[in-house]
Amino acid sequence: MSTPAISLSQSSLRCDLVQELLGSQQSLPQAEQSPSADQARLIIMSTELEIEPLKTLWRSLLDLNIKQLLIDKLSSQAWQLLLDAPLNPDQVSKIATLKNLSLEVGIEVNYLAEGVAPFIREEGALACFDMDSTLIQVEVIDELAKAAGVGEQVAAVTEAAMRGELDFRESFIQRMATLQGLDESVLANIAANIPLSPGMPELIAGLKELGFKTAIFSGGFDYFAGQLQQRFGFDQIFANRLDIVDGKVTGKAIGDIVDAQRKAELLEQLAAEYSVPMSSTIAVGDGANDLLMLAKAGMGVAYRAKPIVREQAEFSISTLGLDAVLYLLAQSKDS
């Protein structure tokens, strides 16, 4: 174990928590340093960074034998630790273990090998989102099922599908059939009361300021995705279309079902349309039907995800709101 040579950004020099963490272990630098967009980094996040969990994490970080480290405070909830070089395979393997251990003390750790440079480019970047349980806090098909009187039955199937235990396409057809006869007016009532995920409006506004194109890829329904597009300015939406005849839901969808394969294809399609390299794409989702697009994206983020998704995704946000994606892009907030 060796203590890295540590320097601080201006925001960290003013941070009492940083001083408390380092005070007894490290002579503080005489001058500040500024982060570089292409530096490898660790992003650490918590609902509120506190000294004891930070000390636990710090001891584990020292085991990585990092030579140089720049601490940059992004907010009271997030710091980025910028590295002098990307981690080697052995260090990356230790980070995978460290992520699980740190989450037990309330801190989430994400490692960016290439920094944030791919996403900070004049040509722009692309961010694509699952809708249900990602942009919004519910599964719309479950809400429709409640209105149809089959809520518990459908919710159990949805949960199994999101855990990867059922084929999404087959389960979707099965769940859709239970909605036959539902009155069209129910859609408007549900749409008016759908809870947004915390931080969603702030995230989309922040991405727009950074020059991102944004899109929704949903295994839910375009009626609801369209309303989010109108409210928050998503550039494009792709979702399933309910078949409605004489004001009643028929229990079928019109056109191709937006499943895992379709989401991955759409990500590549939009990246080509906007002339964005795949390294400059972000995908965010929570369920097993998001895994293909998360794996294909330059940054695949599991948001408050099912265990199978969190384990396989390279990046994760488990406790903070959706706007924590901005921390992964090194965007600071006033604390």
mmCIF file of C-alpha atoms in Angstrom:
data_model
loop_
_atom_site.group_PDB
_atom_site.id
_atom_site.type_symbol
_atom_site.label_atom_id
_atom_site.label_comp_id
_atom_site.label_asym_id
_atom_site.label_seq_id
_atom_site.Cartn_x
_atom_site.Cartn_y
_atom_site.Cartn_z
ATOM 1 C CA MET A 1 0.000 0.000 0.000
ATOM 2 C CA SER A 2 1.293 3.452 -0.918
ATOM 3 C CA THR A 3 -0.156 6.922 -0.473
ATOM 4 C CA PRO A 4 -0.601 8.744 -3.796
ATOM 5 C CA ALA A 5 0.714 12.227 -4.444
ATOM 6 C CA ILE A 6 -2.441 14.288 -3.992
ATOM 7 C CA SER A 7 -3.410 17.630 -5.425
ATOM 8 C CA LEU A 8 -6.688 19.516 -5.108
ATOM 9 C CA SER A 9 -8.860 21.554 -7.405
ATOM 10 C CA GLN A 10 -10.045 24.965 -6.249
ATOM 11 C CA SER A 11 -13.394 23.574 -5.105
ATOM 12 C CA SER A 12 -11.634 20.899 -3.050
ATOM 13 C CA LEU A 13 -9.260 23.369 -1.449
ATOM 14 C CA ARG A 14 -12.338 25.086 0.019
ATOM 15 C CA CYS A 15 -13.959 21.841 1.171
ATOM 16 C CA ASP A 16 -13.735 21.096 4.895
ATOM 17 C CA LEU A 17 -14.587 17.439 4.294
ATOM 18 C CA VAL A 18 -11.597 17.015 1.965
ATOM 19 C CA GLN A 19 -9.346 18.683 4.520
ATOM 20 C CA GLU A 20 -10.661 16.411 7.272
ATOM 21 C CA LEU A 21 -10.111 13.290 5.154
ATOM 22 C CA LEU A 22 -6.556 14.193 4.207
ATOM 23 C CA GLY A 23 -5.389 16.287 7.114
ATOM 24 C CA SER A 24 -3.712 13.541 9.099
ATOM 25 C CA GLN A 25 -2.508 11.545 6.099
ATOM 26 C CA GLN A 26 -1.185 13.932 3.495
ATOM 27 C CA SER A 27 0.644 17.225 3.247
ATOM 28 C CA LEU A 28 -1.699 19.381 1.207
ATOM 29 C CA PRO A 29 -0.385 20.859 -2.047
ATOM 30 C CA GLN A 30 0.689 24.474 -2.248
ATOM 31 C CA ALA A 31 -1.180 25.173 -5.506
ATOM 32 C CA GLU A 32 -4.408 23.961 -7.046
ATOM 33 C CA GLN A 33 -4.653 21.924 -10.245
ATOM 34 C CA SER A 34 -7.463 21.871 -12.815
ATOM 35 C CA PRO A 35 -9.110 18.722 -14.167
ATOM 36 C CA SER A 36 -8.610 17.699 -17.794
ATOM 37 C CA ALA A 37 -11.508 16.214 -19.804
ATOM 38 C CA ASP A 38 -9.480 13.269 -21.044
ATOM 39 C CA GLN A 39 -8.135 12.133 -17.656
ATOM 40 C CA ALA A 40 -9.199 8.761 -16.299
ATOM 41 C CA ARG A 41 -11.200 9.238 -13.125
ATOM 42 C CA LEU A 42 -13.223 7.724 -10.341
ATOM 43 C CA ILE A 43 -16.581 9.334 -9.591
ATOM 44 C CA ILE A 44 -17.779 8.803 -6.027
ATOM 45 C CA MET A 45 -21.364 9.693 -5.149
ATOM 46 C CA SER A 46 -23.635 9.528 -2.120
ATOM 47 C CA THR A 47 -26.861 11.127 -1.000
ATOM 48 C CA GLU A 48 -24.577 13.027 1.364
ATOM 49 C CA LEU A 49 -20.835 12.424 1.488
ATOM 50 C CA GLU A 50 -19.759 11.977 5.112
ATOM 51 C CA ILE A 51 -16.396 11.452 6.748
ATOM 52 C CA GLU A 52 -16.679 7.901 8.143
ATOM 53 C CA PRO A 53 -17.846 6.236 4.897
ATOM 54 C CA LEU A 54 -15.236 8.296 3.041
ATOM 55 C CA LYS A 55 -12.489 7.004 5.348
ATOM 56 C CA THR A 56 -13.616 3.433 4.668
ATOM 57 C CA LEU A 57 -13.498 4.071 0.930
ATOM 58 C CA TRP A 58 -10.165 5.883 1.169
ATOM 59 C CA ARG A 59 -8.478 2.908 2.812
ATOM 60 C CA SER A 60 -9.628 0.718 -0.077
ATOM 61 C CA LEU A 61 -8.431 3.239 -2.643
ATOM 62 C CA LEU A 62 -4.969 3.223 -1.097
ATOM 63 C CA ASP A 63 -4.808 -0.521 -1.830
ATOM 64 C CA LEU A 64 -4.964 0.317 -5.550
ATOM 65 C CA ASN A 65 -1.475 1.892 -5.320
ATOM 66 C CA ILE A 66 -2.435 4.877 -7.463
ATOM 67 C CA LYS A 67 0.590 7.149 -7.920
ATOM 68 C CA GLN A 68 -1.075 10.549 -8.410
ATOM 69 C CA LEU A 69 -4.554 11.777 -7.615
ATOM 70 C CA LEU A 70 -6.402 15.054 -8.105
ATOM 71 C CA ILE A 71 -9.477 15.500 -5.916
ATOM 72 C CA ASP A 72 -12.189 17.699 -7.408
ATOM 73 C CA LYS A 73 -15.387 18.383 -5.478
ATOM 74 C CA LEU A 74 -18.443 18.451 -7.777
ATOM 75 C CA SER A 75 -21.030 18.947 -5.014
ATOM 76 C CA SER A 76 -21.860 17.811 -1.492
ATOM 77 C CA GLN A 77 -22.974 14.544 -3.129
ATOM 78 C CA ALA A 78 -20.109 13.863 -5.530
ATOM 79 C CA TRP A 79 -16.347 14.092 -5.966
ATOM 80 C CA GLN A 80 -14.242 13.084 -8.911
ATOM 81 C CA LEU A 81 -10.795 11.616 -8.315
ATOM 82 C CA LEU A 82 -8.695 12.232 -11.413
ATOM 83 C CA LEU A 83 -5.877 9.798 -12.117
ATOM 84 C CA ASP A 84 -2.504 10.356 -13.770
ATOM 85 C CA ALA A 85 -3.076 7.245 -15.929
ATOM 86 C CA PRO A 86 -5.824 4.678 -16.618
ATOM 87 C CA LEU A 87 -5.994 1.792 -14.183
ATOM 88 C CA ASN A 88 -4.362 -1.505 -15.120
ATOM 89 C CA PRO A 89 -6.456 -4.717 -15.388
ATOM 90 C CA ASP A 90 -5.676 -5.777 -11.824
ATOM 91 C CA GLN A 91 -6.751 -2.375 -10.484
ATOM 92 C CA VAL A 92 -9.939 -2.458 -12.584
ATOM 93 C CA SER A 93 -10.771 -5.855 -11.119
ATOM 94 C CA LYS A 94 -10.353 -4.457 -7.614
ATOM 95 C CA ILE A 95 -12.652 -1.541 -8.497
ATOM 96 C CA ALA A 96 -15.406 -4.017 -9.405
ATOM 97 C CA THR A 97 -15.181 -5.469 -5.889
ATOM 98 C CA LEU A 98 -14.852 -2.030 -4.344
ATOM 99 C CA LYS A 99 -18.102 -0.876 -6.001
ATOM 100 C CA ASN A 100 -20.130 -3.481 -4.131
ATOM 101 C CA LEU A 101 -18.381 -2.908 -0.806
ATOM 102 C CA SER A 102 -18.703 0.877 -1.047
ATOM 103 C CA LEU A 103 -22.404 0.674 -1.800
ATOM 104 C CA GLU A 104 -22.840 -1.048 1.548
ATOM 105 C CA VAL A 105 -21.649 2.159 3.267
ATOM 106 C CA GLY A 106 -23.737 4.368 0.996
ATOM 107 C CA ILE A 107 -21.129 5.436 -1.572
ATOM 108 C CA GLU A 108 -21.291 4.580 -5.261
ATOM 109 C CA VAL A 109 -18.065 4.321 -7.264
ATOM 110 C CA ASN A 110 -17.825 4.582 -11.057
ATOM 111 C CA TYR A 111 -14.610 4.392 -13.102
ATOM 112 C CA LEU A 112 -14.149 6.247 -16.404
ATOM 113 C CA ALA A 113 -11.056 5.009 -18.219
ATOM 114 C CA GLU A 114 -11.103 7.720 -20.902
ATOM 115 C CA GLY A 115 -12.406 10.599 -18.848
ATOM 116 C CA VAL A 116 -15.353 12.578 -20.193
ATOM 117 C CA ALA A 117 -13.676 13.734 -23.404
ATOM 118 C CA PRO A 118 -15.910 11.620 -25.718
ATOM 119 C CA PHE A 119 -18.963 13.494 -24.455
ATOM 120 C CA ILE A 120 -17.567 17.024 -24.518
ATOM 121 C CA ARG A 121 -17.216 17.609 -28.244
ATOM 122 C CA GLU A 122 -18.305 20.295 -30.683
ATOM 123 C CA GLU A 123 -20.143 17.763 -32.845
ATOM 124 C CA GLY A 124 -22.398 16.885 -29.917
ATOM 125 C CA ALA A 125 -23.336 13.587 -28.295
ATOM 126 C CA LEU A 126 -26.417 11.391 -27.881
ATOM 127 C CA ALA A 127 -28.263 10.250 -24.752
ATOM 128 C CA CYS A 128 -31.011 7.623 -24.979
ATOM 129 C CA PHE A 129 -33.342 6.548 -22.190
ATOM 130 C CA ASP A 130 -35.669 3.785 -21.250
ATOM 131 C CA MET A 131 -38.911 5.349 -20.002
ATOM 132 C CA ASP A 132 -40.699 3.149 -17.461
ATOM 133 C CA SER A 133 -38.912 3.022 -14.071
ATOM 134 C CA THR A 134 -36.164 5.200 -15.561
ATOM 135 C CA LEU A 135 -37.522 8.560 -16.720
ATOM 136 C CA ILE A 136 -40.685 7.901 -14.720
ATOM 137 C CA GLN A 137 -41.140 6.013 -11.467
ATOM 138 C CA VAL A 138 -43.742 3.497 -12.642
ATOM 139 C CA GLU A 139 -44.332 0.860 -15.313
ATOM 140 C CA VAL A 140 -47.177 2.327 -17.369
ATOM 141 C CA ILE A 141 -48.479 -1.078 -18.405
ATOM 142 C CA ASP A 142 -48.900 -1.910 -14.707
ATOM 143 C CA GLU A 143 -50.862 1.309 -14.183
ATOM 144 C CA LEU A 144 -53.121 0.443 -17.121
ATOM 145 C CA ALA A 145 -53.571 -3.048 -15.712
ATOM 146 C CA LYS A 146 -54.664 -1.641 -12.355
ATOM 147 C CA ALA A 147 -57.331 0.365 -14.151
ATOM 148 C CA ALA A 148 -58.404 -2.814 -15.955
ATOM 149 C CA GLY A 149 -58.655 -4.716 -12.670
ATOM 150 C CA VAL A 150 -55.712 -7.050 -13.325
ATOM 151 C CA GLY A 151 -52.974 -5.034 -11.624
ATOM 152 C CA GLU A 152 -51.377 -7.698 -9.410
ATOM 153 C CA GLN A 153 -51.378 -10.294 -12.169
ATOM 154 C CA VAL A 154 -49.660 -8.012 -14.681
ATOM 155 C CA ALA A 155 -47.228 -6.447 -12.194
ATOM 156 C CA ALA A 156 -45.853 -9.895 -11.316
ATOM 157 C CA VAL A 157 -45.197 -10.633 -14.985
ATOM 158 C CA THR A 158 -43.599 -7.205 -15.525
ATOM 159 C CA GLU A 159 -41.256 -7.663 -12.575
ATOM 160 C CA ALA A 160 -40.157 -11.093 -13.799
ATOM 161 C CA ALA A 161 -39.528 -9.721 -17.290
ATOM 162 C CA MET A 162 -37.451 -6.812 -15.961
ATOM 163 C CA ARG A 163 -35.371 -9.267 -13.930
ATOM 164 C CA GLY A 164 -34.661 -11.185 -17.129
ATOM 165 C CA GLU A 165 -36.633 -14.253 -16.057
ATOM 166 C CA LEU A 166 -39.140 -14.025 -18.942
ATOM 167 C CA ASP A 167 -38.798 -13.162 -22.615
ATOM 168 C CA PHE A 168 -39.794 -9.513 -22.906
ATOM 169 C CA ARG A 169 -41.652 -9.862 -26.214
ATOM 170 C CA GLU A 170 -43.747 -12.818 -25.100
ATOM 171 C CA SER A 171 -44.494 -11.285 -21.718
ATOM 172 C CA PHE A 172 -45.478 -8.006 -23.374
ATOM 173 C CA ILE A 173 -48.007 -9.754 -25.633
ATOM 174 C CA GLN A 174 -49.361 -11.613 -22.608
ATOM 175 C CA ARG A 175 -49.737 -8.432 -20.561
ATOM 176 C CA MET A 176 -51.251 -6.480 -23.452
ATOM 177 C CA ALA A 177 -54.026 -9.049 -23.856
ATOM 178 C CA THR A 178 -55.251 -8.336 -20.322
ATOM 179 C CA LEU A 179 -55.975 -4.715 -21.282
ATOM 180 C CA GLN A 180 -58.656 -5.592 -23.837
ATOM 181 C CA GLY A 181 -61.711 -3.411 -23.402
ATOM 182 C CA LEU A 182 -60.012 -0.680 -21.352
ATOM 183 C CA ASP A 183 -61.526 2.728 -22.079
ATOM 184 C CA GLU A 184 -59.279 5.191 -23.905
ATOM 185 C CA SER A 185 -60.058 7.944 -21.365
ATOM 186 C CA VAL A 186 -58.036 6.037 -18.765
ATOM 187 C CA LEU A 187 -54.813 6.912 -20.622
ATOM 188 C CA ALA A 188 -55.213 10.642 -20.036
ATOM 189 C CA ASN A 189 -55.977 10.123 -16.348
ATOM 190 C CA ILE A 190 -52.868 8.006 -15.861
ATOM 191 C CA ALA A 191 -50.660 10.360 -17.874
ATOM 192 C CA ALA A 192 -51.722 13.312 -15.720
ATOM 193 C CA ASN A 193 -50.534 11.567 -12.565
ATOM 194 C CA ILE A 194 -47.350 9.787 -13.604
ATOM 195 C CA PRO A 195 -44.518 10.553 -11.150
ATOM 196 C CA LEU A 196 -41.272 11.638 -12.794
ATOM 197 C CA SER A 197 -38.018 10.167 -11.572
ATOM 198 C CA PRO A 198 -36.200 12.583 -9.259
ATOM 199 C CA GLY A 199 -33.733 14.747 -11.151
ATOM 200 C CA MET A 200 -35.134 13.882 -14.591
ATOM 201 C CA PRO A 201 -36.012 17.472 -15.662
ATOM 202 C CA GLU A 202 -32.637 18.729 -14.412
ATOM 203 C CA LEU A 203 -30.789 15.994 -16.299
ATOM 204 C CA ILE A 204 -32.471 16.641 -19.645
ATOM 205 C CA ALA A 205 -31.934 20.400 -19.298
ATOM 206 C CA GLY A 206 -28.276 19.809 -18.408
ATOM 207 C CA LEU A 207 -27.718 17.495 -21.369
ATOM 208 C CA LYS A 208 -29.293 20.032 -23.714
ATOM 209 C CA GLU A 209 -26.888 22.684 -22.436
ATOM 210 C CA LEU A 210 -23.992 20.327 -23.200
ATOM 211 C CA GLY A 211 -25.216 19.885 -26.778
ATOM 212 C CA PHE A 212 -26.655 16.380 -26.462
ATOM 213 C CA LYS A 213 -29.429 14.997 -28.618
ATOM 214 C CA THR A 214 -31.894 13.059 -26.458
ATOM 215 C CA ALA A 215 -34.245 10.196 -27.222
ATOM 216 C CA ILE A 216 -36.655 7.797 -25.514
ATOM 217 C CA PHE A 217 -36.585 4.071 -26.353
ATOM 218 C CA SER A 218 -39.522 2.537 -24.535
ATOM 219 C CA GLY A 219 -41.074 -0.870 -24.247
ATOM 220 C CA GLY A 220 -44.039 1.126 -22.954
ATOM 221 C CA PHE A 221 -46.330 3.273 -25.055
ATOM 222 C CA ASP A 222 -45.895 6.251 -27.351
ATOM 223 C CA TYR A 223 -48.913 8.027 -25.843
ATOM 224 C CA PHE A 224 -46.926 8.589 -22.650
ATOM 225 C CA ALA A 225 -43.510 9.011 -24.274
ATOM 226 C CA GLY A 226 -45.033 11.678 -26.515
ATOM 227 C CA GLN A 227 -46.177 13.666 -23.506
ATOM 228 C CA LEU A 228 -42.671 13.568 -22.044
ATOM 229 C CA GLN A 229 -41.329 14.731 -25.400
ATOM 230 C CA GLN A 230 -43.680 17.706 -25.415
ATOM 231 C CA ARG A 231 -42.839 18.684 -21.842
ATOM 232 C CA PHE A 232 -39.068 18.225 -21.873
ATOM 233 C CA GLY A 233 -38.006 18.493 -25.497
ATOM 234 C CA PHE A 234 -36.711 15.014 -26.290
ATOM 235 C CA ASP A 235 -35.539 15.017 -29.882
ATOM 236 C CA GLN A 236 -37.025 11.636 -30.771
ATOM 237 C CA ILE A 237 -39.201 8.926 -29.225
ATOM 238 C CA PHE A 238 -39.636 5.260 -30.119
ATOM 239 C CA ALA A 239 -42.263 3.273 -28.228
ATOM 240 C CA ASN A 240 -45.069 0.768 -28.686
ATOM 241 C CA ARG A 241 -48.423 1.977 -30.018
ATOM 242 C CA LEU A 242 -51.647 0.863 -28.403
ATOM 243 C CA ASP A 243 -54.333 -0.350 -30.804
ATOM 244 C CA ILE A 244 -57.541 1.533 -29.959
ATOM 245 C CA VAL A 245 -60.849 0.894 -31.754
ATOM 246 C CA ASP A 246 -64.079 2.769 -30.960
ATOM 247 C CA GLY A 247 -62.479 4.257 -27.856
ATOM 248 C CA LYS A 248 -61.440 0.873 -26.425
ATOM 249 C CA VAL A 249 -58.026 -0.772 -26.114
ATOM 250 C CA THR A 250 -58.009 -3.978 -28.177
ATOM 251 C CA GLY A 251 -55.257 -5.691 -26.186
ATOM 252 C CA LYS A 252 -52.807 -5.531 -29.090
ATOM 253 C CA ALA A 253 -49.991 -3.221 -30.176
ATOM 254 C CA ILE A 254 -49.574 -1.717 -33.633
ATOM 255 C CA GLY A 255 -46.279 -2.339 -35.421
ATOM 256 C CA ASP A 256 -43.028 -3.839 -34.193
ATOM 257 C CA ILE A 257 -42.550 -4.239 -30.465
ATOM 258 C CA VAL A 258 -39.725 -2.151 -28.975
ATOM 259 C CA ASP A 259 -37.744 -4.875 -27.239
ATOM 260 C CA ALA A 260 -34.091 -5.236 -26.219
ATOM 261 C CA GLN A 261 -32.822 -5.852 -29.751
ATOM 262 C CA ARG A 262 -34.822 -2.946 -31.141
ATOM 263 C CA LYS A 263 -33.447 -0.566 -28.517
ATOM 264 C CA ALA A 264 -29.868 -1.516 -29.409
ATOM 265 C CA GLU A 265 -30.619 -1.051 -33.112
ATOM 266 C CA LEU A 266 -32.207 2.338 -32.494
ATOM 267 C CA LEU A 267 -29.135 3.498 -30.578
ATOM 268 C CA GLU A 268 -26.913 2.733 -33.561
ATOM 269 C CA GLN A 269 -29.464 4.205 -35.971
ATOM 270 C CA LEU A 270 -29.676 7.550 -34.183
ATOM 271 C CA ALA A 271 -25.921 7.759 -33.655
ATOM 272 C CA ALA A 272 -25.483 7.416 -37.427
ATOM 273 C CA GLU A 273 -28.290 9.905 -38.107
ATOM 274 C CA TYR A 274 -26.683 12.536 -35.892
ATOM 275 C CA SER A 275 -23.105 11.653 -36.987
ATOM 276 C CA VAL A 276 -22.183 10.807 -33.404
ATOM 277 C CA PRO A 277 -19.581 8.070 -32.794
ATOM 278 C CA MET A 278 -20.756 5.275 -30.518
ATOM 279 C CA SER A 279 -18.105 6.358 -27.997
ATOM 280 C CA SER A 280 -20.137 9.564 -27.552
ATOM 281 C CA THR A 281 -23.436 7.844 -26.784
ATOM 282 C CA ILE A 282 -25.065 7.354 -23.391
ATOM 283 C CA ALA A 283 -27.838 4.861 -22.649
ATOM 284 C CA VAL A 284 -29.745 4.708 -19.360
ATOM 285 C CA GLY A 285 -32.128 1.976 -18.238
ATOM 286 C CA ASP A 286 -33.190 -0.271 -15.384
ATOM 287 C CA GLY A 287 -34.423 -3.583 -16.781
ATOM 288 C CA ALA A 288 -33.076 -6.663 -18.503
ATOM 289 C CA ASN A 289 -34.512 -5.447 -21.807
ATOM 290 C CA ASP A 290 -32.084 -2.494 -21.595
ATOM 291 C CA LEU A 291 -28.912 -4.567 -21.318
ATOM 292 C CA LEU A 292 -28.136 -4.720 -25.042
ATOM 293 C CA MET A 293 -28.298 -0.952 -25.498
ATOM 294 C CA LEU A 294 -26.334 -0.348 -22.288
ATOM 295 C CA ALA A 295 -23.581 -2.648 -23.546
ATOM 296 C CA LYS A 296 -23.501 -0.973 -26.969
ATOM 297 C CA ALA A 297 -23.384 2.631 -25.706
ATOM 298 C CA GLY A 298 -20.184 4.506 -24.925
ATOM 299 C CA MET A 299 -21.576 4.923 -21.405
ATOM 300 C CA GLY A 300 -24.245 2.444 -20.327
ATOM 301 C CA VAL A 301 -25.810 3.471 -17.012
ATOM 302 C CA ALA A 302 -27.953 1.198 -14.838
ATOM 303 C CA TYR A 303 -30.356 3.498 -12.986
ATOM 304 C CA ARG A 304 -31.866 2.102 -9.757
ATOM 305 C CA ALA A 305 -31.752 -1.126 -11.684
ATOM 306 C CA LYS A 306 -32.592 -4.763 -11.189
ATOM 307 C CA PRO A 307 -29.596 -6.748 -9.828
ATOM 308 C CA ILE A 308 -28.858 -8.454 -13.157
ATOM 309 C CA VAL A 309 -28.638 -5.042 -14.835
ATOM 310 C CA ARG A 310 -26.525 -3.381 -12.160
ATOM 311 C CA GLU A 311 -24.082 -6.316 -12.226
ATOM 312 C CA GLN A 312 -23.630 -6.223 -16.006
ATOM 313 C CA ALA A 313 -23.696 -2.471 -16.676
ATOM 314 C CA GLU A 314 -20.374 -0.643 -16.612
ATOM 315 C CA PHE A 315 -21.843 2.360 -14.786
ATOM 316 C CA SER A 316 -24.556 2.616 -12.160
ATOM 317 C CA ILE A 317 -26.620 5.048 -10.126
ATOM 318 C CA SER A 318 -28.366 3.321 -7.237
ATOM 319 C CA THR A 319 -29.312 5.956 -4.670
ATOM 320 C CA LEU A 320 -29.182 9.435 -6.211
ATOM 321 C CA GLY A 321 -31.621 10.930 -8.714
ATOM 322 C CA LEU A 322 -31.356 10.656 -12.477
ATOM 323 C CA ASP A 323 -29.459 13.956 -12.677
ATOM 324 C CA ALA A 324 -26.478 12.131 -11.141
ATOM 325 C CA VAL A 325 -25.664 11.190 -14.750
ATOM 326 C CA LEU A 326 -24.306 14.758 -14.912
ATOM 327 C CA TYR A 327 -21.746 13.833 -12.249
ATOM 328 C CA LEU A 328 -20.510 11.073 -14.565
ATOM 329 C CA LEU A 329 -19.932 13.873 -17.074
ATOM 330 C CA ALA A 330 -17.961 15.856 -14.452
ATOM 331 C CA GLN A 331 -20.622 18.544 -14.167
ATOM 332 C CA SER A 332 -20.468 20.357 -10.833
ATOM 333 C CA LYS A 333 -23.305 21.780 -8.779
ATOM 334 C CA ASP A 334 -23.369 24.539 -6.217
ATOM 335 C CA SER A 335 -23.484 22.935 -2.811
#
